[in-house]
C-alpha positions as a printed Julia matrix, in Angstrom:
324×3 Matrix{Float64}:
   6.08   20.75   19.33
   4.24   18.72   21.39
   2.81   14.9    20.95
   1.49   15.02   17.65
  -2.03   14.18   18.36
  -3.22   10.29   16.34
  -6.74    9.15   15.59
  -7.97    6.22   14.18
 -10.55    5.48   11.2
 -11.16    1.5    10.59
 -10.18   -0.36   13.88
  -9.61   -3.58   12.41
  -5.81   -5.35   11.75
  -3.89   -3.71    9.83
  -5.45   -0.73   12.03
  -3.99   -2.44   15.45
  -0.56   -2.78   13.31
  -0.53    0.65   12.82
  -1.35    1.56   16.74
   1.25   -0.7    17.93
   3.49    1.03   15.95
   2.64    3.89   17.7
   3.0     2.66   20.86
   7.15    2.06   19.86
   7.06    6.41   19.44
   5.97    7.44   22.7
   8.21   10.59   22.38
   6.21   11.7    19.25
   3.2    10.6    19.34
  -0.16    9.99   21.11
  -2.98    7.41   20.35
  -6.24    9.23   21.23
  -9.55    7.82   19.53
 -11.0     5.25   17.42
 -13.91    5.41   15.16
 -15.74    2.51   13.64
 -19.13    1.29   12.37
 -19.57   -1.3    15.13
 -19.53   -0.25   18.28
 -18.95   -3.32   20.19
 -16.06   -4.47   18.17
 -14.82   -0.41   18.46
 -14.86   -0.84   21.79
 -12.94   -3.77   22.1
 -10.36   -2.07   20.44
 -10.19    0.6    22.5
  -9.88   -1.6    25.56
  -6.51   -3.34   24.4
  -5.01   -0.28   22.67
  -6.7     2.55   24.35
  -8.11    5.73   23.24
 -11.67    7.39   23.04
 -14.21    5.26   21.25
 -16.54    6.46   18.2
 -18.56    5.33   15.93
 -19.14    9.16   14.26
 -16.26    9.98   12.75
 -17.13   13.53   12.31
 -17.83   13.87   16.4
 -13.95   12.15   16.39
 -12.81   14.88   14.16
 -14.76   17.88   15.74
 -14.04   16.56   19.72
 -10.35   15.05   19.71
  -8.47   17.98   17.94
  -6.15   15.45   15.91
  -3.22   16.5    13.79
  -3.35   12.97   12.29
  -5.48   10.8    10.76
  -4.55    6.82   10.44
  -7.53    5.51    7.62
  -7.57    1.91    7.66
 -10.77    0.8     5.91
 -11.16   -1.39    3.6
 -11.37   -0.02    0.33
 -14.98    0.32   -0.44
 -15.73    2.47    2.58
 -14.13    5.19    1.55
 -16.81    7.77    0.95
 -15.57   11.17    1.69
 -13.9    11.11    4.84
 -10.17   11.83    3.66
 -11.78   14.95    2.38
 -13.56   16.01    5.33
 -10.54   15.33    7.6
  -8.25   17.36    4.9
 -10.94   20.35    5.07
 -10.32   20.65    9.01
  -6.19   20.19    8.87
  -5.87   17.14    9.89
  -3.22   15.03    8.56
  -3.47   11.92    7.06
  -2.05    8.29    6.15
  -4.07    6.43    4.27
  -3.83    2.89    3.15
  -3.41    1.49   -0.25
  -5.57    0.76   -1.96
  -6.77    4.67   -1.07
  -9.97    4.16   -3.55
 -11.65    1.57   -6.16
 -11.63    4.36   -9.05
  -9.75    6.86   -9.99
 -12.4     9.37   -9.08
 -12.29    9.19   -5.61
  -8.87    9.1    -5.73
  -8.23   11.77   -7.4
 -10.28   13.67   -5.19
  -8.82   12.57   -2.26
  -5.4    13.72   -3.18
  -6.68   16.92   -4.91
  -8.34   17.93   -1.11
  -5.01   16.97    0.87
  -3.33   19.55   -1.99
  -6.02   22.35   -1.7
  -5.8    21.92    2.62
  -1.52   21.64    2.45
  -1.69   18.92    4.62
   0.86   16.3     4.83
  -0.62   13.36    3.45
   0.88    9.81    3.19
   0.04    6.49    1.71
   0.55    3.29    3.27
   3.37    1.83    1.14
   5.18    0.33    3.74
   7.16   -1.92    1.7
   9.24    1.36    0.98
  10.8     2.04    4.37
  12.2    -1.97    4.0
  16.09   -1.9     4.72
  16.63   -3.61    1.85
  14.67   -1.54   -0.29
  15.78    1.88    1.35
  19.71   -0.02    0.36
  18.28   -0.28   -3.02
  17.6     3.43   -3.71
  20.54    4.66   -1.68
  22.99    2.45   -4.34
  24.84    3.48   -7.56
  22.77    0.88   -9.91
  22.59    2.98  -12.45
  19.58    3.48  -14.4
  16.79    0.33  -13.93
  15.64   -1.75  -16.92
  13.57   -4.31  -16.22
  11.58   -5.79  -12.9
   9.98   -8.54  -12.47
   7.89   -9.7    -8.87
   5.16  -12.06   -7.43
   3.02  -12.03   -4.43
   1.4   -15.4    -4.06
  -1.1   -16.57   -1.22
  -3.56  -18.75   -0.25
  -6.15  -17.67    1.65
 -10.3   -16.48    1.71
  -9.36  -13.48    3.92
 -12.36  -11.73    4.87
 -15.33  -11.93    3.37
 -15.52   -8.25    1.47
 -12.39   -9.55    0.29
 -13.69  -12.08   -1.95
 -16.15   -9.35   -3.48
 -14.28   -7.64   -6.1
 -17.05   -5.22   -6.17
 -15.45   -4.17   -2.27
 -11.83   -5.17   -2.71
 -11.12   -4.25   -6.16
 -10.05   -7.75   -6.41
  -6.21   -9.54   -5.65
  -4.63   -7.21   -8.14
  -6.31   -4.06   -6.62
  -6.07   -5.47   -3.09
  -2.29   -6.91   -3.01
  -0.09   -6.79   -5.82
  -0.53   -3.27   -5.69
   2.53   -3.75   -2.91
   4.74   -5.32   -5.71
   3.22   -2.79   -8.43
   3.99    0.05   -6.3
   7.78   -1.03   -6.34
   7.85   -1.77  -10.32
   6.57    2.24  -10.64
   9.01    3.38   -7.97
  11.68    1.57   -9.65
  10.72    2.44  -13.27
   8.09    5.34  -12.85
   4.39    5.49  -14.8
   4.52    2.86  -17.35
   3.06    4.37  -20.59
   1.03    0.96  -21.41
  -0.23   -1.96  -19.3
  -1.31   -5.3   -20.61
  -2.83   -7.95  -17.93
  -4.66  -11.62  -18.3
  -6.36  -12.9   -15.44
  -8.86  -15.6   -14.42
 -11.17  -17.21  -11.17
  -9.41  -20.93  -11.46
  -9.49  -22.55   -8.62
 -12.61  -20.53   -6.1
 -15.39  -21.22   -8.64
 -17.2   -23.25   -6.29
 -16.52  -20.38   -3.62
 -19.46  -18.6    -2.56
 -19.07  -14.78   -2.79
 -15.84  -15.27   -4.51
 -15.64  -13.71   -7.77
 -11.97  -11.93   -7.89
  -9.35  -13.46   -9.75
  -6.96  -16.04   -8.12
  -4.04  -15.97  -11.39
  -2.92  -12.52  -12.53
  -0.25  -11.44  -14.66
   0.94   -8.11  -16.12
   3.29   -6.39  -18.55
   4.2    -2.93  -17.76
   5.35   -1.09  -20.91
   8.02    1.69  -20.91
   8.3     3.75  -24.9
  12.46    3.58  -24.17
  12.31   -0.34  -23.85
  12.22   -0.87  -19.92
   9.72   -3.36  -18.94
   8.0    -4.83  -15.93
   6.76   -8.01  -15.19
   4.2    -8.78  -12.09
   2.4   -11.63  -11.36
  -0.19  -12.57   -8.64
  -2.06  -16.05   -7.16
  -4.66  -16.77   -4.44
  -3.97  -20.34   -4.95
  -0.07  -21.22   -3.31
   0.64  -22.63   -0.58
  -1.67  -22.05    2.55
  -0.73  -19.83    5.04
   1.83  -18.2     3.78
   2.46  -14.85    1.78
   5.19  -14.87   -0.63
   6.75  -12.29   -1.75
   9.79  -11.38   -4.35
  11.12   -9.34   -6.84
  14.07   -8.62   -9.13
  15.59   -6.11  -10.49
  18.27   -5.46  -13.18
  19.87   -2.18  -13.74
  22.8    -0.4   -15.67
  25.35   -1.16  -13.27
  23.71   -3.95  -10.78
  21.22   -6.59   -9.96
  18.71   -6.87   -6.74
  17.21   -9.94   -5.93
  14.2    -9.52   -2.58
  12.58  -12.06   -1.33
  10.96   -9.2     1.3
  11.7    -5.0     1.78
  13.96   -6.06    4.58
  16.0    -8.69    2.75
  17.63   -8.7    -0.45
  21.06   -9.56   -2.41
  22.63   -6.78   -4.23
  25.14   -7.29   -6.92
  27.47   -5.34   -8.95
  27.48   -5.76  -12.25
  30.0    -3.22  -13.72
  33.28   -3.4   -13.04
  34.52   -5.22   -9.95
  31.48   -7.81   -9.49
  31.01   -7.81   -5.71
  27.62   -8.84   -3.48
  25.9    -7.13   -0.21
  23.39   -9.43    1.56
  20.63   -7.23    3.38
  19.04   -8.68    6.44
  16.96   -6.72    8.89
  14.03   -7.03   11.44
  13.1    -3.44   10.62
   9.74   -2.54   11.54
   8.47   -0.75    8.7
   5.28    0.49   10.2
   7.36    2.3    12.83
   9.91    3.73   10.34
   6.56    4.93    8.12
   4.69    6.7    11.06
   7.99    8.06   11.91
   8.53    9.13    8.54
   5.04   10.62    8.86
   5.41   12.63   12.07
   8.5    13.56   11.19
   6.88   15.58    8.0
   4.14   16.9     9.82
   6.64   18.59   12.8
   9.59   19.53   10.08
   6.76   20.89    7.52
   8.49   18.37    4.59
   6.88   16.12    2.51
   6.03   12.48    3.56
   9.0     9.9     1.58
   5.44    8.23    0.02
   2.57   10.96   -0.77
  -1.26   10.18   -1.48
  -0.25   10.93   -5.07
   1.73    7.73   -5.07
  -1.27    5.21   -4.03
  -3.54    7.71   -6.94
  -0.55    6.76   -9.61
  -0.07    3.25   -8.3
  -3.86    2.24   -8.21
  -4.15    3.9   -12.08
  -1.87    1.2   -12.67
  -4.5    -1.55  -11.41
  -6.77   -0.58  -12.41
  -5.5    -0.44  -16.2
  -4.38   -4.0   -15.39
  -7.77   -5.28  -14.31
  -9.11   -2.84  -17.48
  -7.0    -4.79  -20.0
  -7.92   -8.01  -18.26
 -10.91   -7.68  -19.18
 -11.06   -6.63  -22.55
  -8.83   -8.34  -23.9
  -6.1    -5.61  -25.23
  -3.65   -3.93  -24.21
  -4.34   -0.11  -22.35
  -2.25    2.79  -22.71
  -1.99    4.95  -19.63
């Protein structure tokens, strides 16, 4: 097959992370165009990464031919244009969070399904050597996890608008959520507190800067995730544990982590990588399109993993605890 054809939707960061990734796959791949609302900053773009510049995405998708699709906008955008791209073929990896409801999400995975397109969300804590370790171990079956992901920061300003991010829950601990439902699978209840502490005085800010959540299993298994936008500056920290029939993981990232035995012979393996997970996860990508397999993370996973925030942010809010 030849270079699997790559355009981009949203070139902002975590869009330029994903093109640089590209750039390590020359063998497989081929950055063409870029679509965004402004065309200046579009442009820009183009001239340090390269590719065509747009600012209609569907002149991108009728001109360029892709066979994938990288959508990198920030959550509120989305308005339809996984769907159209699924209608024409074109492949897709979208990141999390994919929607702000479950209607649009639903939708979005429902029209990858109807086109048979390979379709991908951007979970790439996943492809993380220490979690890929992880999965590939004998632990047994997993009983309880517990993680964090604490920041500091105002980001950007749609950020700060829970009405466009979904708020930190939505927005970031889905990462450590996603993990807890890999590791466990759907919880069947979710009960969440959360509060604005310490950006009251912040104008535009109105997400929540404390979270916490319970994820309830009906056999006993249990998760515990927790969230703040008010640690230490400049950093984002990351972690999770979790305890399992026959060991114990303790991350502080996807590419480094402690495992230890628990039955039997107690014995440890230290994981330490620079893996670049945004190469292994367009690899991983690729690879599915040109081997007709599914992706290792589907859309379905970002629809099942934002249910889960949004549950959290549901029972947040009213006080009780929400069965999924």
């Amino acid at each position: 097959m030849s270079l699997v054809r790559v355009g981009l939707l949203g070139p902002g960061g975590i869009g330029a992370r994903h093109v640089k990734a590209l750039a390590q796959l020359p063998d497989k791949a081929k950055f063409v165009a870029c679509c965004g609302r402004d065309a200046d900053r579009t442009a820009a773009f183009a001239s340090e990464h390269g590719g065509a510049v747009y600012t209609d995405f569907e002149a991108m998708l009728e001109r360029e031919k892709l066979d994938l699709l990288i959508v990198a906008l920030p959550p509120f955008a989305h308005t339809g244009q996984v769907e159209a791209a699924a209608a024409k073929g074109v492949h897709l990896l979208v990141e999390k969070p994919i929607a702000l409801d479950m209607e649009r999400a639903n939708a979005m995975v429902a029209a990858a399904d109807e086109a048979g397109i390979v379709a991908a969300c951007g979970f790439m804590y996943r492809f993380g050597e220490a979690v890929e370790r992880w999965d590939a171990a004998d632990v047994g079956r997993p009983g309880m996890f517990t993680g964090f992901y604490h920041t500091n920061s105002l980001h950007s300003p749609w950020w700060r608008e829970r009405a466009l991010s979904g708020g930190q829950t939505v927005e970031q601990l889905i990462h450590i959520v996603d993990l807890a439902r890999h590791t466990l699978g759907m919880p069947r209840t979710v009960y969440a507190k959360a509060a604005n502490l310490f950006h009251r005085n912040v104008e535009r800010y109105d997400t929540e800067d404390v979270s916490a959540m319970i994820l309830g299993y009906e056999d006993g298994r249990i998760g515990l995730v927790n969230a703040s936008n008010a640690a230490a500056p400049g950093k984002s920290e990351k972690g999770w544990k979790i305890i399992a029939e026959r060991a114990t993981g303790s991350f502080s990232d996807f590419n480094t982590g402690q495992v230890v035995t628990t039955a039997g012979e107690v014995k440890s393996e230290t994981v330490r990588s620079d893996k670049d997970v945004f190469v292994a996860q367009l690899g991983d990508v690729i690879g599915a399109i040109t081997d007709g397999r599914r992706p290792k993370v589907p859309l379905s996973d970002g629809a099942d993993s934002l249910r889960i925030v949004l549950a959290a942010r549901q029972s947040a809010e009213e006080g009780r605890e929400v069965s999924l």
